[in-house]
JSON list of C-alpha atoms in Angstrom, two decimals:
[
{"chain": "A", "resi": 1, "resn": "UNK", "atom": "CA", "xyz": [-6.29, 5.08, 3.12]},
{"chain": "A", "resi": 2, "resn": "UNK", "atom": "CA", "xyz": [-3.29, 6.00, 5.27]},
{"chain": "A", "resi": 3, "resn": "UNK", "atom": "CA", "xyz": [-2.24, 9.53, 5.70]},
{"chain": "A", "resi": 4, "resn": "UNK", "atom": "CA", "xyz": [1.29, 10.85, 6.22]},
{"chain": "A", "resi": 5, "resn": "UNK", "atom": "CA", "xyz": [2.96, 13.96, 7.77]},
{"chain": "A", "resi": 6, "resn": "UNK", "atom": "CA", "xyz": [4.67, 15.59, 5.31]},
{"chain": "A", "resi": 7, "resn": "UNK", "atom": "CA", "xyz": [8.61, 16.51, 5.93]},
{"chain": "A", "resi": 8, "resn": "UNK", "atom": "CA", "xyz": [11.05, 18.80, 4.25]},
{"chain": "A", "resi": 9, "resn": "UNK", "atom": "CA", "xyz": [14.52, 17.60, 3.46]},
{"chain": "A", "resi": 10, "resn": "UNK", "atom": "CA", "xyz": [15.60, 19.05, 6.97]},
{"chain": "A", "resi": 11, "resn": "UNK", "atom": "CA", "xyz": [13.19, 16.46, 8.47]},
{"chain": "A", "resi": 12, "resn": "UNK", "atom": "CA", "xyz": [10.83, 19.13, 9.51]},
{"chain": "A", "resi": 13, "resn": "UNK", "atom": "CA", "xyz": [7.20, 18.89, 9.49]},
{"chain": "A", "resi": 14, "resn": "UNK", "atom": "CA", "xyz": [5.55, 20.95, 6.79]},
{"chain": "A", "resi": 15, "resn": "UNK", "atom": "CA", "xyz": [1.96, 21.10, 8.25]},
{"chain": "A", "resi": 16, "resn": "UNK", "atom": "CA", "xyz": [0.68, 19.22, 5.27]},
{"chain": "A", "resi": 17, "resn": "UNK", "atom": "CA", "xyz": [-0.26, 15.66, 5.01]},
{"chain": "A", "resi": 18, "resn": "UNK", "atom": "CA", "xyz": [-0.09, 13.24, 2.25]},
{"chain": "A", "resi": 19, "resn": "UNK", "atom": "CA", "xyz": [-2.06, 9.92, 0.97]},
{"chain": "A", "resi": 20, "resn": "UNK", "atom": "CA", "xyz": [-0.01, 6.83, 1.02]},
{"chain": "A", "resi": 21, "resn": "UNK", "atom": "CA", "xyz": [0.65, 5.84, -2.56]},
{"chain": "A", "resi": 22, "resn": "UNK", "atom": "CA", "xyz": [-0.22, 9.24, -4.11]},
{"chain": "A", "resi": 23, "resn": "UNK", "atom": "CA", "xyz": [2.76, 11.11, -5.87]},
{"chain": "A", "resi": 24, "resn": "UNK", "atom": "CA", "xyz": [1.41, 14.23, -7.42]},
{"chain": "A", "resi": 25, "resn": "UNK", "atom": "CA", "xyz": [1.87, 16.73, -4.63]},
{"chain": "A", "resi": 26, "resn": "UNK", "atom": "CA", "xyz": [-1.76, 17.21, -5.02]},
{"chain": "A", "resi": 27, "resn": "UNK", "atom": "CA", "xyz": [-2.84, 14.64, -1.86]},
{"chain": "A", "resi": 28, "resn": "UNK", "atom": "CA", "xyz": [0.20, 12.91, -1.89]},
{"chain": "A", "resi": 29, "resn": "UNK", "atom": "CA", "xyz": [3.92, 13.53, -1.77]},
{"chain": "A", "resi": 30, "resn": "UNK", "atom": "CA", "xyz": [5.25, 15.92, -4.14]},
{"chain": "A", "resi": 31, "resn": "UNK", "atom": "CA", "xyz": [9.10, 16.62, -5.23]},
{"chain": "A", "resi": 32, "resn": "UNK", "atom": "CA", "xyz": [11.16, 17.56, -2.38]},
{"chain": "A", "resi": 33, "resn": "UNK", "atom": "CA", "xyz": [8.61, 16.06, -0.02]},
{"chain": "A", "resi": 34, "resn": "UNK", "atom": "CA", "xyz": [9.16, 13.12, 2.42]},
{"chain": "A", "resi": 35, "resn": "UNK", "atom": "CA", "xyz": [7.43, 10.86, 5.03]},
{"chain": "A", "resi": 36, "resn": "UNK", "atom": "CA", "xyz": [8.75, 8.96, 8.16]},
{"chain": "A", "resi": 37, "resn": "UNK", "atom": "CA", "xyz": [9.42, 4.96, 8.24]},
{"chain": "A", "resi": 38, "resn": "UNK", "atom": "CA", "xyz": [10.10, 3.15, 11.41]},
{"chain": "A", "resi": 39, "resn": "UNK", "atom": "CA", "xyz": [11.62, -0.52, 11.85]},
{"chain": "A", "resi": 40, "resn": "UNK", "atom": "CA", "xyz": [12.45, -2.55, 14.89]},
{"chain": "A", "resi": 41, "resn": "UNK", "atom": "CA", "xyz": [15.08, -5.00, 15.18]},
{"chain": "A", "resi": 42, "resn": "UNK", "atom": "CA", "xyz": [14.50, -7.00, 18.17]},
{"chain": "A", "resi": 43, "resn": "UNK", "atom": "CA", "xyz": [17.42, -9.24, 19.58]},
{"chain": "A", "resi": 44, "resn": "UNK", "atom": "CA", "xyz": [17.41, -11.80, 22.41]},
{"chain": "A", "resi": 45, "resn": "UNK", "atom": "CA", "xyz": [20.13, -12.80, 24.73]},
{"chain": "A", "resi": 46, "resn": "UNK", "atom": "CA", "xyz": [21.68, -15.21, 22.41]},
{"chain": "A", "resi": 47, "resn": "UNK", "atom": "CA", "xyz": [22.19, -12.31, 19.90]},
{"chain": "A", "resi": 48, "resn": "UNK", "atom": "CA", "xyz": [19.40, -13.52, 17.33]},
{"chain": "A", "resi": 49, "resn": "UNK", "atom": "CA", "xyz": [17.14, -11.25, 15.62]},
{"chain": "A", "resi": 50, "resn": "UNK", "atom": "CA", "xyz": [13.49, -11.94, 15.66]},
{"chain": "A", "resi": 51, "resn": "UNK", "atom": "CA", "xyz": [12.41, -11.69, 11.99]},
{"chain": "A", "resi": 52, "resn": "UNK", "atom": "CA", "xyz": [9.05, -12.17, 10.33]},
{"chain": "A", "resi": 53, "resn": "UNK", "atom": "CA", "xyz": [7.75, -13.48, 7.11]},
{"chain": "A", "resi": 54, "resn": "UNK", "atom": "CA", "xyz": [5.58, -11.12, 5.08]},
{"chain": "A", "resi": 55, "resn": "UNK", "atom": "CA", "xyz": [2.13, -12.22, 3.85]},
{"chain": "A", "resi": 56, "resn": "UNK", "atom": "CA", "xyz": [2.13, -13.55, 0.23]},
{"chain": "A", "resi": 57, "resn": "UNK", "atom": "CA", "xyz": [-0.19, -11.06, -0.87]},
{"chain": "A", "resi": 58, "resn": "UNK", "atom": "CA", "xyz": [1.54, -8.01, 0.65]},
{"chain": "A", "resi": 59, "resn": "UNK", "atom": "CA", "xyz": [2.61, -5.30, -2.00]},
{"chain": "A", "resi": 60, "resn": "UNK", "atom": "CA", "xyz": [6.25, -4.94, -1.80]},
{"chain": "A", "resi": 61, "resn": "UNK", "atom": "CA", "xyz": [8.40, -7.98, -1.47]},
{"chain": "A", "resi": 62, "resn": "UNK", "atom": "CA", "xyz": [5.61, -10.78, -0.71]},
{"chain": "A", "resi": 63, "resn": "UNK", "atom": "CA", "xyz": [6.46, -13.90, 1.02]},
{"chain": "A", "resi": 64, "resn": "UNK", "atom": "CA", "xyz": [9.91, -12.81, 1.96]},
{"chain": "A", "resi": 65, "resn": "UNK", "atom": "CA", "xyz": [11.50, -12.46, 5.47]},
{"chain": "A", "resi": 66, "resn": "UNK", "atom": "CA", "xyz": [12.11, -9.14, 7.07]},
{"chain": "A", "resi": 67, "resn": "UNK", "atom": "CA", "xyz": [13.37, -7.63, 10.24]},
{"chain": "A", "resi": 68, "resn": "UNK", "atom": "CA", "xyz": [11.08, -7.68, 13.19]},
{"chain": "A", "resi": 69, "resn": "UNK", "atom": "CA", "xyz": [8.46, -5.18, 11.95]},
{"chain": "A", "resi": 70, "resn": "UNK", "atom": "CA", "xyz": [8.46, -2.18, 9.99]},
{"chain": "A", "resi": 71, "resn": "UNK", "atom": "CA", "xyz": [5.86, 0.35, 8.86]},
{"chain": "A", "resi": 72, "resn": "UNK", "atom": "CA", "xyz": [5.10, 4.00, 7.93]},
{"chain": "A", "resi": 73, "resn": "UNK", "atom": "CA", "xyz": [4.33, 6.53, 10.43]},
{"chain": "A", "resi": 74, "resn": "UNK", "atom": "CA", "xyz": [0.93, 8.09, 10.42]},
{"chain": "A", "resi": 75, "resn": "UNK", "atom": "CA", "xyz": [-0.04, 11.70, 10.39]},
{"chain": "A", "resi": 76, "resn": "UNK", "atom": "CA", "xyz": [0.24, 13.02, 13.98]},
{"chain": "A", "resi": 77, "resn": "UNK", "atom": "CA", "xyz": [2.59, 10.11, 15.02]},
{"chain": "A", "resi": 78, "resn": "UNK", "atom": "CA", "xyz": [6.13, 10.54, 16.51]},
{"chain": "A", "resi": 79, "resn": "UNK", "atom": "CA", "xyz": [8.86, 7.98, 15.59]},
{"chain": "A", "resi": 80, "resn": "UNK", "atom": "CA", "xyz": [8.31, 6.37, 18.87]},
{"chain": "A", "resi": 81, "resn": "UNK", "atom": "CA", "xyz": [4.30, 6.12, 18.73]},
{"chain": "A", "resi": 82, "resn": "UNK", "atom": "CA", "xyz": [4.43, 4.76, 15.24]},
{"chain": "A", "resi": 83, "resn": "UNK", "atom": "CA", "xyz": [6.91, 1.81, 16.13]},
{"chain": "A", "resi": 84, "resn": "UNK", "atom": "CA", "xyz": [4.84, 0.96, 19.12]},
{"chain": "A", "resi": 85, "resn": "UNK", "atom": "CA", "xyz": [1.82, 1.01, 16.80]},
{"chain": "A", "resi": 86, "resn": "UNK", "atom": "CA", "xyz": [3.53, -1.30, 14.22]},
{"chain": "A", "resi": 87, "resn": "UNK", "atom": "CA", "xyz": [4.88, -3.82, 17.01]},
{"chain": "A", "resi": 88, "resn": "UNK", "atom": "CA", "xyz": [1.33, -4.22, 18.42]},
{"chain": "A", "resi": 89, "resn": "UNK", "atom": "CA", "xyz": [-0.41, -4.31, 15.28]},
{"chain": "A", "resi": 90, "resn": "UNK", "atom": "CA", "xyz": [1.97, -6.76, 13.26]},
{"chain": "A", "resi": 91, "resn": "UNK", "atom": "CA", "xyz": [2.96, -8.82, 16.45]},
{"chain": "A", "resi": 92, "resn": "UNK", "atom": "CA", "xyz": [0.51, -8.23, 19.29]},
{"chain": "A", "resi": 93, "resn": "UNK", "atom": "CA", "xyz": [3.72, -6.85, 21.11]},
{"chain": "A", "resi": 94, "resn": "UNK", "atom": "CA", "xyz": [2.92, -3.98, 23.47]},
{"chain": "A", "resi": 95, "resn": "UNK", "atom": "CA", "xyz": [6.19, -2.03, 24.12]},
{"chain": "A", "resi": 96, "resn": "UNK", "atom": "CA", "xyz": [6.79, 1.40, 25.60]},
{"chain": "A", "resi": 97, "resn": "UNK", "atom": "CA", "xyz": [9.21, 3.13, 23.45]},
{"chain": "A", "resi": 98, "resn": "UNK", "atom": "CA", "xyz": [8.71, 6.74, 24.86]},
{"chain": "A", "resi": 99, "resn": "UNK", "atom": "CA", "xyz": [12.04, 6.99, 26.26]},
{"chain": "A", "resi": 100, "resn": "UNK", "atom": "CA", "xyz": [13.70, 5.23, 23.33]},
{"chain": "A", "resi": 101, "resn": "UNK", "atom": "CA", "xyz": [15.41, 6.94, 20.60]},
{"chain": "A", "resi": 102, "resn": "UNK", "atom": "CA", "xyz": [16.24, 5.24, 17.17]},
{"chain": "A", "resi": 103, "resn": "UNK", "atom": "CA", "xyz": [19.56, 3.71, 17.04]},
{"chain": "A", "resi": 104, "resn": "UNK", "atom": "CA", "xyz": [20.04, 4.95, 13.37]},
{"chain": "A", "resi": 105, "resn": "UNK", "atom": "CA", "xyz": [18.16, 6.86, 10.74]},
{"chain": "A", "resi": 106, "resn": "UNK", "atom": "CA", "xyz": [18.76, 5.96, 7.00]},
{"chain": "A", "resi": 107, "resn": "UNK", "atom": "CA", "xyz": [17.47, 8.61, 4.05]},
{"chain": "A", "resi": 108, "resn": "UNK", "atom": "CA", "xyz": [15.68, 6.80, 1.20]},
{"chain": "A", "resi": 109, "resn": "UNK", "atom": "CA", "xyz": [14.14, 8.42, -2.05]},
{"chain": "A", "resi": 110, "resn": "UNK", "atom": "CA", "xyz": [11.02, 9.36, -0.43]},
{"chain": "A", "resi": 111, "resn": "UNK", "atom": "CA", "xyz": [11.65, 9.60, 3.44]},
{"chain": "A", "resi": 112, "resn": "UNK", "atom": "CA", "xyz": [13.63, 8.76, 6.53]},
{"chain": "A", "resi": 113, "resn": "UNK", "atom": "CA", "xyz": [13.45, 5.42, 8.22]},
{"chain": "A", "resi": 114, "resn": "UNK", "atom": "CA", "xyz": [14.24, 5.33, 11.73]},
{"chain": "A", "resi": 115, "resn": "UNK", "atom": "CA", "xyz": [15.79, 2.05, 13.09]},
{"chain": "A", "resi": 116, "resn": "UNK", "atom": "CA", "xyz": [15.06, 0.69, 16.66]},
{"chain": "A", "resi": 117, "resn": "UNK", "atom": "CA", "xyz": [17.61, -1.86, 17.91]},
{"chain": "A", "resi": 118, "resn": "UNK", "atom": "CA", "xyz": [15.93, -3.42, 21.02]},
{"chain": "A", "resi": 119, "resn": "UNK", "atom": "CA", "xyz": [16.93, -6.34, 23.29]},
{"chain": "A", "resi": 120, "resn": "UNK", "atom": "CA", "xyz": [14.02, -8.32, 24.62]},
{"chain": "A", "resi": 121, "resn": "UNK", "atom": "CA", "xyz": [13.10, -11.69, 25.57]},
{"chain": "A", "resi": 122, "resn": "UNK", "atom": "CA", "xyz": [10.03, -12.65, 23.28]},
{"chain": "A", "resi": 123, "resn": "UNK", "atom": "CA", "xyz": [8.16, -15.79, 23.52]},
{"chain": "A", "resi": 124, "resn": "UNK", "atom": "CA", "xyz": [7.14, -16.36, 19.96]},
{"chain": "A", "resi": 125, "resn": "UNK", "atom": "CA", "xyz": [4.15, -18.40, 20.81]},
{"chain": "A", "resi": 126, "resn": "UNK", "atom": "CA", "xyz": [2.71, -15.58, 22.95]},
{"chain": "A", "resi": 127, "resn": "UNK", "atom": "CA", "xyz": [2.53, -13.16, 19.86]},
{"chain": "A", "resi": 128, "resn": "UNK", "atom": "CA", "xyz": [-0.64, -12.45, 17.84]},
{"chain": "A", "resi": 129, "resn": "UNK", "atom": "CA", "xyz": [0.30, -12.27, 14.11]},
{"chain": "A", "resi": 130, "resn": "UNK", "atom": "CA", "xyz": [-1.75, -9.71, 11.79]},
{"chain": "A", "resi": 131, "resn": "UNK", "atom": "CA", "xyz": [-2.82, -12.23, 9.27]},
{"chain": "A", "resi": 132, "resn": "UNK", "atom": "CA", "xyz": [-2.97, -9.99, 6.02]},
{"chain": "A", "resi": 133, "resn": "UNK", "atom": "CA", "xyz": [0.56, -8.75, 7.15]},
{"chain": "A", "resi": 134, "resn": "UNK", "atom": "CA", "xyz": [2.76, -11.38, 8.63]},
{"chain": "A", "resi": 135, "resn": "UNK", "atom": "CA", "xyz": [2.61, -15.34, 8.11]},
{"chain": "A", "resi": 136, "resn": "UNK", "atom": "CA", "xyz": [5.37, -16.50, 10.54]},
{"chain": "A", "resi": 137, "resn": "UNK", "atom": "CA", "xyz": [8.30, -15.45, 12.94]},
{"chain": "A", "resi": 138, "resn": "UNK", "atom": "CA", "xyz": [11.43, -16.96, 13.95]},
{"chain": "A", "resi": 139, "resn": "UNK", "atom": "CA", "xyz": [14.71, -16.06, 15.68]},
{"chain": "A", "resi": 140, "resn": "UNK", "atom": "CA", "xyz": [17.65, -15.99, 13.56]},
{"chain": "A", "resi": 141, "resn": "UNK", "atom": "CA", "xyz": [21.42, -15.38, 13.62]},
{"chain": "A", "resi": 142, "resn": "UNK", "atom": "CA", "xyz": [23.33, -13.04, 11.38]},
{"chain": "A", "resi": 143, "resn": "UNK", "atom": "CA", "xyz": [24.78, -15.87, 9.41]},
{"chain": "A", "resi": 144, "resn": "UNK", "atom": "CA", "xyz": [21.08, -17.08, 8.82]},
{"chain": "A", "resi": 145, "resn": "UNK", "atom": "CA", "xyz": [19.76, -13.86, 7.71]},
{"chain": "A", "resi": 146, "resn": "UNK", "atom": "CA", "xyz": [22.88, -13.31, 5.34]},
{"chain": "A", "resi": 147, "resn": "UNK", "atom": "CA", "xyz": [22.23, -16.71, 4.11]},
{"chain": "A", "resi": 148, "resn": "UNK", "atom": "CA", "xyz": [18.46, -16.09, 3.51]},
{"chain": "A", "resi": 149, "resn": "UNK", "atom": "CA", "xyz": [19.45, -12.50, 1.50]},
{"chain": "A", "resi": 150, "resn": "UNK", "atom": "CA", "xyz": [21.90, -14.72, -0.60]},
{"chain": "A", "resi": 151, "resn": "UNK", "atom": "CA", "xyz": [19.26, -17.09, -1.42]},
{"chain": "A", "resi": 152, "resn": "UNK", "atom": "CA", "xyz": [16.62, -14.32, -2.19]},
{"chain": "A", "resi": 153, "resn": "UNK", "atom": "CA", "xyz": [14.10, -15.55, 0.74]},
{"chain": "A", "resi": 154, "resn": "UNK", "atom": "CA", "xyz": [14.94, -12.25, 2.80]},
{"chain": "A", "resi": 155, "resn": "UNK", "atom": "CA", "xyz": [14.40, -8.41, 1.85]},
{"chain": "A", "resi": 156, "resn": "UNK", "atom": "CA", "xyz": [17.63, -7.71, -0.12]},
{"chain": "A", "resi": 157, "resn": "UNK", "atom": "CA", "xyz": [19.02, -5.22, 2.51]},
{"chain": "A", "resi": 158, "resn": "UNK", "atom": "CA", "xyz": [22.67, -4.81, 2.14]},
{"chain": "A", "resi": 159, "resn": "UNK", "atom": "CA", "xyz": [24.35, -7.65, 4.36]},
{"chain": "A", "resi": 160, "resn": "UNK", "atom": "CA", "xyz": [26.68, -4.86, 5.68]},
{"chain": "A", "resi": 161, "resn": "UNK", "atom": "CA", "xyz": [23.66, -3.09, 7.26]},
{"chain": "A", "resi": 162, "resn": "UNK", "atom": "CA", "xyz": [22.26, -6.20, 8.91]},
{"chain": "A", "resi": 163, "resn": "UNK", "atom": "CA", "xyz": [25.78, -6.75, 10.10]},
{"chain": "A", "resi": 164, "resn": "UNK", "atom": "CA", "xyz": [25.69, -3.11, 11.48]},
{"chain": "A", "resi": 165, "resn": "UNK", "atom": "CA", "xyz": [22.37, -3.83, 13.10]},
{"chain": "A", "resi": 166, "resn": "UNK", "atom": "CA", "xyz": [23.95, -6.93, 15.01]},
{"chain": "A", "resi": 167, "resn": "UNK", "atom": "CA", "xyz": [27.19, -4.85, 15.79]},
{"chain": "A", "resi": 168, "resn": "UNK", "atom": "CA", "xyz": [25.30, -1.76, 17.34]},
{"chain": "A", "resi": 169, "resn": "UNK", "atom": "CA", "xyz": [22.52, -3.42, 19.07]},
{"chain": "A", "resi": 170, "resn": "UNK", "atom": "CA", "xyz": [23.62, -2.81, 22.54]},
{"chain": "A", "resi": 171, "resn": "UNK", "atom": "CA", "xyz": [25.27, 0.93, 22.09]},
{"chain": "A", "resi": 172, "resn": "UNK", "atom": "CA", "xyz": [24.88, 4.17, 20.37]},
{"chain": "A", "resi": 173, "resn": "UNK", "atom": "CA", "xyz": [27.69, 6.03, 18.26]},
{"chain": "A", "resi": 174, "resn": "UNK", "atom": "CA", "xyz": [29.96, 4.67, 15.41]},
{"chain": "A", "resi": 175, "resn": "UNK", "atom": "CA", "xyz": [32.75, 3.45, 17.33]},
{"chain": "A", "resi": 176, "resn": "UNK", "atom": "CA", "xyz": [33.60, 0.96, 20.00]},
{"chain": "A", "resi": 177, "resn": "UNK", "atom": "CA", "xyz": [34.74, 2.24, 23.20]},
{"chain": "A", "resi": 178, "resn": "UNK", "atom": "CA", "xyz": [37.10, 0.02, 25.31]},
{"chain": "A", "resi": 179, "resn": "UNK", "atom": "CA", "xyz": [35.25, -0.96, 28.66]}
]
């Protein structure tokens, strides 16, 4: 069973760990305790995002398409280390993210999710998919993903969030700066 670092509301590690899926505060996350999740959106030069289709037996959104990869940070991992591990485990893709910061972080009920927006040319035929996690991968445009959200075949992200990923993929910050 996975063990996570426990964070407080200020995103500081508390020194405690929790077991995944336990929410009683006695081995799992208690009230006012949070964990870290990471996600990567990899874009190619054509401005398409690499997306993955979740395995049909996966808990939470089985069989639906999702961003490139995502998962929870394990106890002791930094955000970057967790993202590197998830990319390697799910796609067989080895990247050094030690000098990368997440492009954005979003709070959710039980934690913090760091999103990495990366530009890479990835040969899909060279990927090694983790069979119990991922059943397929493909490149998709913003319009493709929004259409998939609309027809229920993609995890129901807000379309505006997916738009933000596409808009923010080559920069940090929240406003455009003229060149």
